[in-house]
PDB file of C-alpha atoms in Angstrom:
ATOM      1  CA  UNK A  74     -58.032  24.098 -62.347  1.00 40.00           C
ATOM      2  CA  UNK A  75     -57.665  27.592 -61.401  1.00 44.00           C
ATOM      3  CA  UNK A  76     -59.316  26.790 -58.225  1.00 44.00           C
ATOM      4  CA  UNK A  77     -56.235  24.237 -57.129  1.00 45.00           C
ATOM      5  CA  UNK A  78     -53.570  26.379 -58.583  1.00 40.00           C
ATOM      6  CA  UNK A  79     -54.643  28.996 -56.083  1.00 44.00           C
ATOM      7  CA  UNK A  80     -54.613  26.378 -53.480  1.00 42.00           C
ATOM      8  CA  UNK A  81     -51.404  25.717 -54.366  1.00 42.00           C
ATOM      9  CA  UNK A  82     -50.322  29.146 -53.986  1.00 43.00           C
ATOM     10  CA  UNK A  83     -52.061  29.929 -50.885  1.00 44.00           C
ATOM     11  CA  UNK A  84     -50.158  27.006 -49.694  1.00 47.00           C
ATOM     12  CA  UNK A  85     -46.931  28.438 -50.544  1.00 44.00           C
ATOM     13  CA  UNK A  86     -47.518  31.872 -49.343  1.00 46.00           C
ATOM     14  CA  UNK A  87     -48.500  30.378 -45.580  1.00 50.00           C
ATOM     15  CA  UNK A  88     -45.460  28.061 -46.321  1.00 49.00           C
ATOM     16  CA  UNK A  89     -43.649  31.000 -46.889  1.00 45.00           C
ATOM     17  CA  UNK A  90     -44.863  33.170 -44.110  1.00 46.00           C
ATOM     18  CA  UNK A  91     -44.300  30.225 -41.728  1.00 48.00           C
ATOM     19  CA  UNK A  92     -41.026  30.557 -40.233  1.00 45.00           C
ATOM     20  CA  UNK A  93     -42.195  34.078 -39.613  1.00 43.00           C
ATOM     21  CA  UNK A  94     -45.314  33.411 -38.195  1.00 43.00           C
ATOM     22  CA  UNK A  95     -44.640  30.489 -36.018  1.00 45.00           C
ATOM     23  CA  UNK A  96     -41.153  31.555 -34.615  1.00 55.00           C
ATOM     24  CA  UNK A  97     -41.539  29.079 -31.600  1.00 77.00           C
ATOM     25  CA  UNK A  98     -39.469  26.071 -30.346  1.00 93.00           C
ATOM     26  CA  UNK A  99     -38.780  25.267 -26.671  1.00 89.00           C
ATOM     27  CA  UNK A 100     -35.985  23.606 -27.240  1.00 93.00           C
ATOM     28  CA  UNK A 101     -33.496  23.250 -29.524  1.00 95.00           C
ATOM     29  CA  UNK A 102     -33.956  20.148 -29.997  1.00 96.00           C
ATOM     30  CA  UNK A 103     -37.168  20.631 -31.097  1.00 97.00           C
ATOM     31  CA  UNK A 104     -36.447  22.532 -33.863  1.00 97.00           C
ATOM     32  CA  UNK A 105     -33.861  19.815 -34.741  1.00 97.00           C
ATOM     33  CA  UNK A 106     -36.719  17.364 -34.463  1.00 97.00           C
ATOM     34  CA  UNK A 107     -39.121  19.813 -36.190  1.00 97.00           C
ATOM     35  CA  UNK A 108     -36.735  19.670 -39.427  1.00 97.00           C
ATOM     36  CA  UNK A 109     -35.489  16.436 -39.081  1.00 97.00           C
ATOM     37  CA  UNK A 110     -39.726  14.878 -39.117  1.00 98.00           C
ATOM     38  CA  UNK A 111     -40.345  17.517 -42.250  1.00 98.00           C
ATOM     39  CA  UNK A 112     -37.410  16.542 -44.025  1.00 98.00           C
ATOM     40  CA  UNK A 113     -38.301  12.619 -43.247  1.00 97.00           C
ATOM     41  CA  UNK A 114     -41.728  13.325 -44.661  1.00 97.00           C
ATOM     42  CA  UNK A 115     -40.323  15.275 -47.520  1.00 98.00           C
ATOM     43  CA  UNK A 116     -38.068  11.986 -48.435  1.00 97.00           C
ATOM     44  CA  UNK A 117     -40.816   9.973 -48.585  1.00 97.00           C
ATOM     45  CA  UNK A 118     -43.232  11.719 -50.985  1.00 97.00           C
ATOM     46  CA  UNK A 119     -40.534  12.582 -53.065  1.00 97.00           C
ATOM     47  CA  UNK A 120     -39.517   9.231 -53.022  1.00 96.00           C
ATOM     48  CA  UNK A 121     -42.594   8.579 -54.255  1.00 96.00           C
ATOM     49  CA  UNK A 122     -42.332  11.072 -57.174  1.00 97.00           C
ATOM     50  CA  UNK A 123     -39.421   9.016 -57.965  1.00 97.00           C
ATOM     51  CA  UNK A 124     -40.708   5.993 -58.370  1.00 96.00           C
ATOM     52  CA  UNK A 125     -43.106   6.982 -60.815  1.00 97.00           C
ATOM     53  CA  UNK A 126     -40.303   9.329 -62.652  1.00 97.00           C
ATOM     54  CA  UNK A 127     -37.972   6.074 -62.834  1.00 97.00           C
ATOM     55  CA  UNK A 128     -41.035   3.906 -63.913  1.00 96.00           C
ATOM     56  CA  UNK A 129     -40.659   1.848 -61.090  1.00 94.00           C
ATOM     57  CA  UNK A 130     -44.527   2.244 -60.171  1.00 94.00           C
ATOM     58  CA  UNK A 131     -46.900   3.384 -62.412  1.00 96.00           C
ATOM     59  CA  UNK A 132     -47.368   6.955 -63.388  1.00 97.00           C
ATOM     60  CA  UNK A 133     -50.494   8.040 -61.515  1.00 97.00           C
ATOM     61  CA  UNK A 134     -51.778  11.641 -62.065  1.00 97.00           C
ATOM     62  CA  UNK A 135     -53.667  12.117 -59.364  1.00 96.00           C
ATOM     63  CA  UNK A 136     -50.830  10.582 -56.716  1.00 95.00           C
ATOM     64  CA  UNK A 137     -48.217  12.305 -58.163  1.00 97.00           C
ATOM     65  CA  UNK A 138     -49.998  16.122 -58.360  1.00 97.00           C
ATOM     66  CA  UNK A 139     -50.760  15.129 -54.435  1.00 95.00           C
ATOM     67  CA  UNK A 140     -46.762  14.294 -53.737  1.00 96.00           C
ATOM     68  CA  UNK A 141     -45.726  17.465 -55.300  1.00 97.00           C
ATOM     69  CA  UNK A 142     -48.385  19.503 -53.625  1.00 96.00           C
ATOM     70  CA  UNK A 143     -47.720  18.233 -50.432  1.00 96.00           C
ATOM     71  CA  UNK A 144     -43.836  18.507 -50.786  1.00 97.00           C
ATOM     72  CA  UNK A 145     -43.892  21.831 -51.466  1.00 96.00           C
ATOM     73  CA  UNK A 146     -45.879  22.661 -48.812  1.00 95.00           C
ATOM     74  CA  UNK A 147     -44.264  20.979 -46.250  1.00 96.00           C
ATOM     75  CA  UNK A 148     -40.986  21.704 -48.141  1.00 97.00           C
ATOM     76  CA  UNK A 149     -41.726  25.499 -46.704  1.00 93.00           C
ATOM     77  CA  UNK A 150     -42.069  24.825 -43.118  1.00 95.00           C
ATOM     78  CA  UNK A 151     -38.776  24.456 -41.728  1.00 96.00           C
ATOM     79  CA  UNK A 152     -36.487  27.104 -42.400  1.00 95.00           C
ATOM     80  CA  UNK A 153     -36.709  28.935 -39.021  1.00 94.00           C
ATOM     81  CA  UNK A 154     -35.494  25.114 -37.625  1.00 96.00           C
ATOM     82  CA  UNK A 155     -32.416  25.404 -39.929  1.00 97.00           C
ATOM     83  CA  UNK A 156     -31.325  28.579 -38.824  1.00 96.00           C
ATOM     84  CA  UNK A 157     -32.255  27.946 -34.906  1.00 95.00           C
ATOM     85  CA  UNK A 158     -28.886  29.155 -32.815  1.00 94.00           C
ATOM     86  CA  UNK A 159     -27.089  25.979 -32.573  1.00 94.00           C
ATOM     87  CA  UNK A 160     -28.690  23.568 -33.279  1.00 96.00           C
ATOM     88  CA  UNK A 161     -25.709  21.943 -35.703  1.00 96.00           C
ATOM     89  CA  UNK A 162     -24.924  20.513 -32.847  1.00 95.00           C
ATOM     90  CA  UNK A 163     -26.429  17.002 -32.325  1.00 92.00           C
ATOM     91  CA  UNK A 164     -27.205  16.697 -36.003  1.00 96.00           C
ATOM     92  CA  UNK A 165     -26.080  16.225 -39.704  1.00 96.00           C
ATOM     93  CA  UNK A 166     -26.566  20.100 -40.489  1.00 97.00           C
ATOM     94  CA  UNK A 167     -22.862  21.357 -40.751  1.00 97.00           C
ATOM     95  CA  UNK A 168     -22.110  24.402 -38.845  1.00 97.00           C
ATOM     96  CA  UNK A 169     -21.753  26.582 -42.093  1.00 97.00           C
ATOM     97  CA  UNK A 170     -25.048  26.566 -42.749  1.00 97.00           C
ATOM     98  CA  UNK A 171     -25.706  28.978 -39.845  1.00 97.00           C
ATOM     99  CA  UNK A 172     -22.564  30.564 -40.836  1.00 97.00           C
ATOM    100  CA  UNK A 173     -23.352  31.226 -44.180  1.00 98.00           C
ATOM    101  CA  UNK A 174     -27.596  32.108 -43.389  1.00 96.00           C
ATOM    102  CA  UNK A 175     -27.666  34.249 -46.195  1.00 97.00           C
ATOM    103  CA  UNK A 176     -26.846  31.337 -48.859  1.00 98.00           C
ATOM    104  CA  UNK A 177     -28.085  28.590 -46.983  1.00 98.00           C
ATOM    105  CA  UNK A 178     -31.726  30.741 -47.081  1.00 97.00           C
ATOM    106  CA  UNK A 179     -31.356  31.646 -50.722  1.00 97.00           C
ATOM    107  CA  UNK A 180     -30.510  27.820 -51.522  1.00 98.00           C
ATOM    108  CA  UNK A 181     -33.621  26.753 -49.107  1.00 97.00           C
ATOM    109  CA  UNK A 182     -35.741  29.431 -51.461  1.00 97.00           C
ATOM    110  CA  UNK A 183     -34.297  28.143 -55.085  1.00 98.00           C
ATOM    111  CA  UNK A 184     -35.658  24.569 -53.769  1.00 98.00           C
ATOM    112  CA  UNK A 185     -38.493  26.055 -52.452  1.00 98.00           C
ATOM    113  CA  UNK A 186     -38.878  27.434 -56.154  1.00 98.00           C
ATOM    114  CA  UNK A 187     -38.489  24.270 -58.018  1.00 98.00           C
ATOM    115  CA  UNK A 188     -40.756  22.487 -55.712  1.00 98.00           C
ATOM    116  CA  UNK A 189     -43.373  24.586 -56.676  1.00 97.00           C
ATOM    117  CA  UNK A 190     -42.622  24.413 -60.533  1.00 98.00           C
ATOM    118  CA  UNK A 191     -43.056  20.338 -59.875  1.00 98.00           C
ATOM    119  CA  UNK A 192     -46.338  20.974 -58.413  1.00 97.00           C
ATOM    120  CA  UNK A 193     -47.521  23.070 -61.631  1.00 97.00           C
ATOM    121  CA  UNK A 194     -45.773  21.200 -64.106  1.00 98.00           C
ATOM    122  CA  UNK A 195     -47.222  17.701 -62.015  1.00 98.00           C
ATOM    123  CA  UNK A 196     -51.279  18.926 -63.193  1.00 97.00           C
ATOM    124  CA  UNK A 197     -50.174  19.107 -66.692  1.00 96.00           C
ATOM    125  CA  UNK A 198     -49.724  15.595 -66.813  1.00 96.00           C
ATOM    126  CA  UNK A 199     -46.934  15.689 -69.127  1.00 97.00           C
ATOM    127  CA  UNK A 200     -44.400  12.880 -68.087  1.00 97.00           C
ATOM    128  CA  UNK A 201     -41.547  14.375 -70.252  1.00 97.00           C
ATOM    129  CA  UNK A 202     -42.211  17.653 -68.259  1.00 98.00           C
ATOM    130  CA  UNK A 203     -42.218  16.273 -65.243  1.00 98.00           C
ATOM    131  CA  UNK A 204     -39.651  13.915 -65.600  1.00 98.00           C
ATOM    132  CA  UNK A 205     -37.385  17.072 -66.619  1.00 98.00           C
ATOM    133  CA  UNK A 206     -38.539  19.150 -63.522  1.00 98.00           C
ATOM    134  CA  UNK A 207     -38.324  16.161 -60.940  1.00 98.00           C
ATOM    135  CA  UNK A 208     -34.386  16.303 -62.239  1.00 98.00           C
ATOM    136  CA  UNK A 209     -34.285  19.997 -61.429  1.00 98.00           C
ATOM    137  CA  UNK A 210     -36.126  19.891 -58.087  1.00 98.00           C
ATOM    138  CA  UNK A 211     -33.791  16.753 -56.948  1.00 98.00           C
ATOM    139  CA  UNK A 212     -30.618  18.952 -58.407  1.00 98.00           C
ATOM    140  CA  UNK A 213     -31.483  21.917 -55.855  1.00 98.00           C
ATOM    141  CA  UNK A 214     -31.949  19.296 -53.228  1.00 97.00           C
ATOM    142  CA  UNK A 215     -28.894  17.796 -53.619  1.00 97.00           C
ATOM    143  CA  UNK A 216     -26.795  20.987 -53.998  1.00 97.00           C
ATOM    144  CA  UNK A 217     -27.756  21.914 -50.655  1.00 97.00           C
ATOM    145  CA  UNK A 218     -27.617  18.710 -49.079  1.00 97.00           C
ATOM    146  CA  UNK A 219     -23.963  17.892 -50.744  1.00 97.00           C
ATOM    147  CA  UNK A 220     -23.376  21.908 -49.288  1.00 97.00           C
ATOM    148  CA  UNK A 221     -24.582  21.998 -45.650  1.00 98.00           C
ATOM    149  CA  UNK A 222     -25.696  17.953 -44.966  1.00 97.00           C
ATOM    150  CA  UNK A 223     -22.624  15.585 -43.147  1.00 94.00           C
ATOM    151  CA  UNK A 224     -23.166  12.109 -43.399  1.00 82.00           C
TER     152      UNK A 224
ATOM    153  CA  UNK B1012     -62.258  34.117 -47.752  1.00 40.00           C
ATOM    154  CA  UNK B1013     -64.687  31.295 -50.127  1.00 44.00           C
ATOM    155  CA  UNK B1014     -61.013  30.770 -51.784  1.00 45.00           C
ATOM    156  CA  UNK B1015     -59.453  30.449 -48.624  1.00 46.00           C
ATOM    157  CA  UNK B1016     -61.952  27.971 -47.502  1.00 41.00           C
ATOM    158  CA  UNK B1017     -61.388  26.158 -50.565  1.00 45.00           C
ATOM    159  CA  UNK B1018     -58.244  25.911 -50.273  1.00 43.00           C
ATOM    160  CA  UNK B1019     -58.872  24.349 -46.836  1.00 43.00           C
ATOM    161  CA  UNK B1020     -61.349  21.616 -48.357  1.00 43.00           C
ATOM    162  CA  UNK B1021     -59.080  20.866 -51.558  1.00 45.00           C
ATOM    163  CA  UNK B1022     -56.310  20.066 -48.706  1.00 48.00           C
ATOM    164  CA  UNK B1023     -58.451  17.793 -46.658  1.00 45.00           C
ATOM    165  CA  UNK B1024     -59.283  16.059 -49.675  1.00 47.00           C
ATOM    166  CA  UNK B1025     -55.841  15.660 -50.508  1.00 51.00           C
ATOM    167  CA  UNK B1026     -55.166  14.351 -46.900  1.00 50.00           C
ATOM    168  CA  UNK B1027     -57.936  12.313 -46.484  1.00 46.00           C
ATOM    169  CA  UNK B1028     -56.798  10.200 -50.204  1.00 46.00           C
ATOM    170  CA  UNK B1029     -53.777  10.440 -49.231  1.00 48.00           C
ATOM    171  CA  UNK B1030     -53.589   7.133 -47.654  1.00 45.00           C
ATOM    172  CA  UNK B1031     -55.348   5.463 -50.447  1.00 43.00           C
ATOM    173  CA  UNK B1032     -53.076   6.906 -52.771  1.00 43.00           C
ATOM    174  CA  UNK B1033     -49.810   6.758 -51.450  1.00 45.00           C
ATOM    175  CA  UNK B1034     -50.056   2.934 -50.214  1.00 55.00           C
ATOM    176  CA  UNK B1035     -46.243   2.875 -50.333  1.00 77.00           C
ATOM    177  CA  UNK B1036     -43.810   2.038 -47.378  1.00 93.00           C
ATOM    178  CA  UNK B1037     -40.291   0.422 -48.389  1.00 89.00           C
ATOM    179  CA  UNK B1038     -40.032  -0.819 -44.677  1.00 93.00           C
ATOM    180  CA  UNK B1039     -42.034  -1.264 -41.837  1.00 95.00           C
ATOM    181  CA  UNK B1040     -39.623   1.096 -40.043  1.00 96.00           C
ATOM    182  CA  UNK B1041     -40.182   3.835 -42.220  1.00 97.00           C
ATOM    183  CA  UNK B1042     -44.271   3.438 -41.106  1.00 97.00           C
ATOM    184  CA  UNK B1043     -43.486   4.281 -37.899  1.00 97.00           C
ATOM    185  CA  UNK B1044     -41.068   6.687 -38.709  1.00 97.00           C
ATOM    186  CA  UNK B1045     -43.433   8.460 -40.916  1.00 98.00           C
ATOM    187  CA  UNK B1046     -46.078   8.564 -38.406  1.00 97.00           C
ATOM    188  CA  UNK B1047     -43.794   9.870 -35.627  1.00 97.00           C
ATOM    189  CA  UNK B1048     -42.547  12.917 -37.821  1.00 98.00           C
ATOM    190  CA  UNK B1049     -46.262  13.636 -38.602  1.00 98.00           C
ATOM    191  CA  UNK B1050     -47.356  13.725 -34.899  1.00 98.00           C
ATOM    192  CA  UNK B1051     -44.274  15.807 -33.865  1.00 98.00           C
ATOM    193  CA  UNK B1052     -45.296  18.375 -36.319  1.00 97.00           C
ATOM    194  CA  UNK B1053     -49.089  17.954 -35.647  1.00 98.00           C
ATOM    195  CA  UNK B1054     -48.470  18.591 -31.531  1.00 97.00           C
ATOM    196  CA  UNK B1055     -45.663  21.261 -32.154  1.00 97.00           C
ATOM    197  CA  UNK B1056     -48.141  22.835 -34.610  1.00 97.00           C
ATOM    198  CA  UNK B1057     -51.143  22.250 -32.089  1.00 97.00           C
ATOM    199  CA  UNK B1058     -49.118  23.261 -29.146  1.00 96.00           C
ATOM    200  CA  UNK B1059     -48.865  27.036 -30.853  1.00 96.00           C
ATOM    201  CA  UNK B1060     -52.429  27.133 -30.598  1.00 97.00           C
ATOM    202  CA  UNK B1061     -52.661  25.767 -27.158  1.00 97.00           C
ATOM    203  CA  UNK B1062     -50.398  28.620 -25.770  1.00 96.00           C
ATOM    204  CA  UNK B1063     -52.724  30.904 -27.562  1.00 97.00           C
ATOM    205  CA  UNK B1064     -55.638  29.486 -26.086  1.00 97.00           C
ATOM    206  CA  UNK B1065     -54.052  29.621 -22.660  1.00 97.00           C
ATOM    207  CA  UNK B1066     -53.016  33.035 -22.922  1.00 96.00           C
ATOM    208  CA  UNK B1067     -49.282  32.189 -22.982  1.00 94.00           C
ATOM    209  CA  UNK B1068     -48.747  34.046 -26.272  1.00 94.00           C
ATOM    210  CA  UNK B1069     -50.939  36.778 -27.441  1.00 96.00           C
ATOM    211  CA  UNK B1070     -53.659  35.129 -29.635  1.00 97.00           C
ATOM    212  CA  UNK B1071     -52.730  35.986 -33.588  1.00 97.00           C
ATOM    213  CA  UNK B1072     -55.915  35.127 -35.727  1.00 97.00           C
ATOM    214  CA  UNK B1073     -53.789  34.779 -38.777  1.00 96.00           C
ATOM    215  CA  UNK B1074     -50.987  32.698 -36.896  1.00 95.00           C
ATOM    216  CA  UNK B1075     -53.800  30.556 -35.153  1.00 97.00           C
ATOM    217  CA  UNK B1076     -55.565  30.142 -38.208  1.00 97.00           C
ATOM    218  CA  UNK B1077     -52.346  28.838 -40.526  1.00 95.00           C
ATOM    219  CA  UNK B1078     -51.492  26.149 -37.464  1.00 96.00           C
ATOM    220  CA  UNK B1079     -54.762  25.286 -37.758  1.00 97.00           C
ATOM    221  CA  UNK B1080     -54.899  24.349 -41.289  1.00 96.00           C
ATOM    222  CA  UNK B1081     -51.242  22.783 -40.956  1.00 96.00           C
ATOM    223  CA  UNK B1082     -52.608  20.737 -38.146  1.00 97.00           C
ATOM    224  CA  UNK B1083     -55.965  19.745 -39.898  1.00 96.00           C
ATOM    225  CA  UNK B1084     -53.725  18.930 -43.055  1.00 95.00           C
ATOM    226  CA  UNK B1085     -51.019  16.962 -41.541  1.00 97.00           C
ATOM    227  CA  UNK B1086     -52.955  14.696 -39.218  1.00 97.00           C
ATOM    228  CA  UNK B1087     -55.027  13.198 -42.204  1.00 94.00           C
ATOM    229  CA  UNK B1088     -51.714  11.831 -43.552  1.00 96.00           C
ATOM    230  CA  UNK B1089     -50.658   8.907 -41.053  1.00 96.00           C
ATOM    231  CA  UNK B1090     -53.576   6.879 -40.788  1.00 95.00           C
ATOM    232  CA  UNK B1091     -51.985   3.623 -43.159  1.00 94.00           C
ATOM    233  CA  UNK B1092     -48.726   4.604 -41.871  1.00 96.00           C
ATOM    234  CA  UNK B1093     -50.959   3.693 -38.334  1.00 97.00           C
ATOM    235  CA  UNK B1094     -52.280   0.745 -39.775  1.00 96.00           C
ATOM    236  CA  UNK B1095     -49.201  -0.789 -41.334  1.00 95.00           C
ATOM    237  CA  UNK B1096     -48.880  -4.583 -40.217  1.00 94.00           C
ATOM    238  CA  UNK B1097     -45.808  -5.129 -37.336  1.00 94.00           C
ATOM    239  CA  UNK B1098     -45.650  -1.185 -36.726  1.00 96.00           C
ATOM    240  CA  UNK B1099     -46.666  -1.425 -33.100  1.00 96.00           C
ATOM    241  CA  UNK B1100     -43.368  -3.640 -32.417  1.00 95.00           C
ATOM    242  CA  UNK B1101     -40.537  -1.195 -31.623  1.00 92.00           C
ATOM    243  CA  UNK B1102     -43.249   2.264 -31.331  1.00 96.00           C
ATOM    244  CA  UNK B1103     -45.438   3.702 -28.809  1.00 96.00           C
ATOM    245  CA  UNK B1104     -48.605   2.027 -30.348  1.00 97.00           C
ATOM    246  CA  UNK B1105     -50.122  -0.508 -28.650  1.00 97.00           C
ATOM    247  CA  UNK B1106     -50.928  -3.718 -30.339  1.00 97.00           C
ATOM    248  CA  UNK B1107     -54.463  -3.342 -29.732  1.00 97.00           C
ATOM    249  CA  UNK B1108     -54.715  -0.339 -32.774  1.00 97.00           C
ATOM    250  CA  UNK B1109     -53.863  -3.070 -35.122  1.00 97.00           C
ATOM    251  CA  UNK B1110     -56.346  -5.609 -33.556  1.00 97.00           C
ATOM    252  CA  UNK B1111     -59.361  -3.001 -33.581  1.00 98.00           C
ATOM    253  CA  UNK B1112     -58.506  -1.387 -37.137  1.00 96.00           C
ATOM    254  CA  UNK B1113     -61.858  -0.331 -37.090  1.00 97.00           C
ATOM    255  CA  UNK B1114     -62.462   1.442 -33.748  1.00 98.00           C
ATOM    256  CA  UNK B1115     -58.538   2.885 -34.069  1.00 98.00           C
ATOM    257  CA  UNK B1116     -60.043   3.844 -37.785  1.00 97.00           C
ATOM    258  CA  UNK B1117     -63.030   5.545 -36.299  1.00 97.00           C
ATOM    259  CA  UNK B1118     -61.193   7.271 -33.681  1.00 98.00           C
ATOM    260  CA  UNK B1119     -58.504   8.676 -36.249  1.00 97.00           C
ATOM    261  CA  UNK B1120     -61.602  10.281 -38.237  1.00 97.00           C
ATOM    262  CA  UNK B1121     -63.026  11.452 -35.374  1.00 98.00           C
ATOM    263  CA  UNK B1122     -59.707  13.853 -34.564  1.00 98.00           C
ATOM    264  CA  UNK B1123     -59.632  14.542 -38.076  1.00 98.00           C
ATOM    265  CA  UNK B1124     -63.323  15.635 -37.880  1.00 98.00           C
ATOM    266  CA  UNK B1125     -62.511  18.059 -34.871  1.00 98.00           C
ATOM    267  CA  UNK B1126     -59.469  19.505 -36.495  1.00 98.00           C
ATOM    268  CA  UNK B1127     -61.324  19.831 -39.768  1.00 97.00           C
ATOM    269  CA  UNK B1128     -63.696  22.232 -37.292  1.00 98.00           C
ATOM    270  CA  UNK B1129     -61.170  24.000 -35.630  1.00 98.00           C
ATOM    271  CA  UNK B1130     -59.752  25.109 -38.697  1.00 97.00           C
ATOM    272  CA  UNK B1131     -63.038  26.501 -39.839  1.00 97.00           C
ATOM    273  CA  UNK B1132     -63.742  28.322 -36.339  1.00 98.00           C
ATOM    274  CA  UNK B1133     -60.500  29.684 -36.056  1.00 98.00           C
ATOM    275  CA  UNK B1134     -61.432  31.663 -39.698  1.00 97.00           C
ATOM    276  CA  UNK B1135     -64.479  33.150 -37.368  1.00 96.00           C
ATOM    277  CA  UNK B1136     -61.795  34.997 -34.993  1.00 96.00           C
ATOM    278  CA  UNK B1137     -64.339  34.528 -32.192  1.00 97.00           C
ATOM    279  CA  UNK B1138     -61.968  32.978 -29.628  1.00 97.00           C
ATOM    280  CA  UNK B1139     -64.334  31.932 -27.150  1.00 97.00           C
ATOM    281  CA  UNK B1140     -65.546  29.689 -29.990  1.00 98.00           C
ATOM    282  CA  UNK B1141     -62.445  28.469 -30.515  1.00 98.00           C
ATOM    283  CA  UNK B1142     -61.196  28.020 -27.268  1.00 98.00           C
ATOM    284  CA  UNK B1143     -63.939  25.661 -26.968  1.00 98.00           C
ATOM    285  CA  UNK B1144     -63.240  23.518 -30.625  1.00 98.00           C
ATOM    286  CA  UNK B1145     -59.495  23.800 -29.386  1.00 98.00           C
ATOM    287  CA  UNK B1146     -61.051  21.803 -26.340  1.00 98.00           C
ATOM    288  CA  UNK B1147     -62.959  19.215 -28.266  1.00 98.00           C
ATOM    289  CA  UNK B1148     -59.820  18.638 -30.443  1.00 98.00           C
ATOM    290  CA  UNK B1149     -57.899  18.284 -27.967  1.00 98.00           C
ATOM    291  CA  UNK B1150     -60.212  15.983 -26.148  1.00 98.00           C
ATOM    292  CA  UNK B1151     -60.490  13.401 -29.252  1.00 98.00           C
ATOM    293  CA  UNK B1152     -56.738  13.637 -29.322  1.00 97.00           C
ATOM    294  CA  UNK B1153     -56.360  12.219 -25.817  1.00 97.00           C
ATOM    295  CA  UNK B1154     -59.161   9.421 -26.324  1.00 97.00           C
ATOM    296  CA  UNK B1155     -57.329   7.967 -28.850  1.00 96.00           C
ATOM    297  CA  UNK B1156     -54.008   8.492 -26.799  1.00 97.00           C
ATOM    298  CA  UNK B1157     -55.200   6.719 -23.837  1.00 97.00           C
ATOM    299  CA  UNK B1158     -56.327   4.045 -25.654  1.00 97.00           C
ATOM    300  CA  UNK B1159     -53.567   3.342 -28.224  1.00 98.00           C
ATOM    301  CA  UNK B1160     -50.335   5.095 -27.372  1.00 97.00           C
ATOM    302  CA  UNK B1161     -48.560   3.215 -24.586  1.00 95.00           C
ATOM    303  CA  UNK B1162     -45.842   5.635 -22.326  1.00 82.00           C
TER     304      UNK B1162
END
């Protein structure tokens, strides 16, 4: 157990060191692509989460610790595509979220945050725990989405 | 470094359930879709190394090291996203993946097997070493390419 909680950090620390690390698109484009495919991925494990929170599939431990692990981790990846010079342009991100970096970054981290808590709370196995979390990860989701997302 | 490696080992397990686990696309669409954002990431992710390799950028064991796990993580992902009935209509995959599940299969693990050992050289730091894994990865990459991915 302590073993995979580590991994889980480690995980979020290279997450987190990421944008830093791996400051490199070509194109702008690419980094629009490079969120856009994260963000796609992130939707569908999520959804996944989901369908186990709303009892539409079964609750599955194991699948569900693996869908909040790997959210979170890809989750951390593409904040240096968000705030590539820009690139609102050609996509739903609204100009104010390079405008406003600071609280577009600090909404990205609180997220970031509660993505993580779902991936601890998710090896507890407590439904009733994770049900509660899932609500509060999918509330800093939407926030930001509802902020800096156009339709 | 042992928890490091771990960490590595605990995510390849994760990937390599993870299409055995997650046997969940709403649409046939969403397959493709899925596997598309994972290969952007993968060759973005890959391509970081590559310019290291080449000399473009100044190599960074740490930086080569984290695209290297991202890389060895993310390509286990797609394989049933791959494999999902219809998904070569409308995609870059030829028809023939679907028809030779098990050679396509084989080919997939191969990659995965290559990555799995360029993420464990690059930990070395000798980059002679890994400018010759980076080659063999590379190499299963483009078998598979050239036989299932149509221009």
């Amino acid at each position: 157990m302590k073993k995979r909680m580590s991994c889980v950090l480690v995980l979020a620390v290279v997450g987190l060191l990421a944008g830093a690390a791996f400051a490199q698109f070509a194109k702008t484009e690419d980094a629009i692509k490079y969120r856009q495919s994260v963000m796609f991925l992130v939707g569908q494990h999520f959804g996944r989460m989901g369908a186990m929170v709303k009892g539409e599939q079964p609750y599955n431990k194991e699948a569900f610790e693996k869908n909040a692990i790997l959210v979170e981790s890809l989750y951390r990846l593409p904040l240096e595509a968000f705030m590539t010079p820009g690139s609102d342009k050609g996509s739903h991100m609204k100009a104010d979220a390079l405008a406003q970096k600071d609280k577009f970054t600090q909404m990205h981290t609180t997220a970031a945050t509660e993505l993580a808590k779902l991936a601890a709370v998710a090896k507890s196995g407590d439904l009733n725990a994770i049900k509660t979390q899932f609500g509060e990860a999918g509330a800093s989701c939407k926030a930001c989405h509802d902020a800096y997302h156009s339709k």
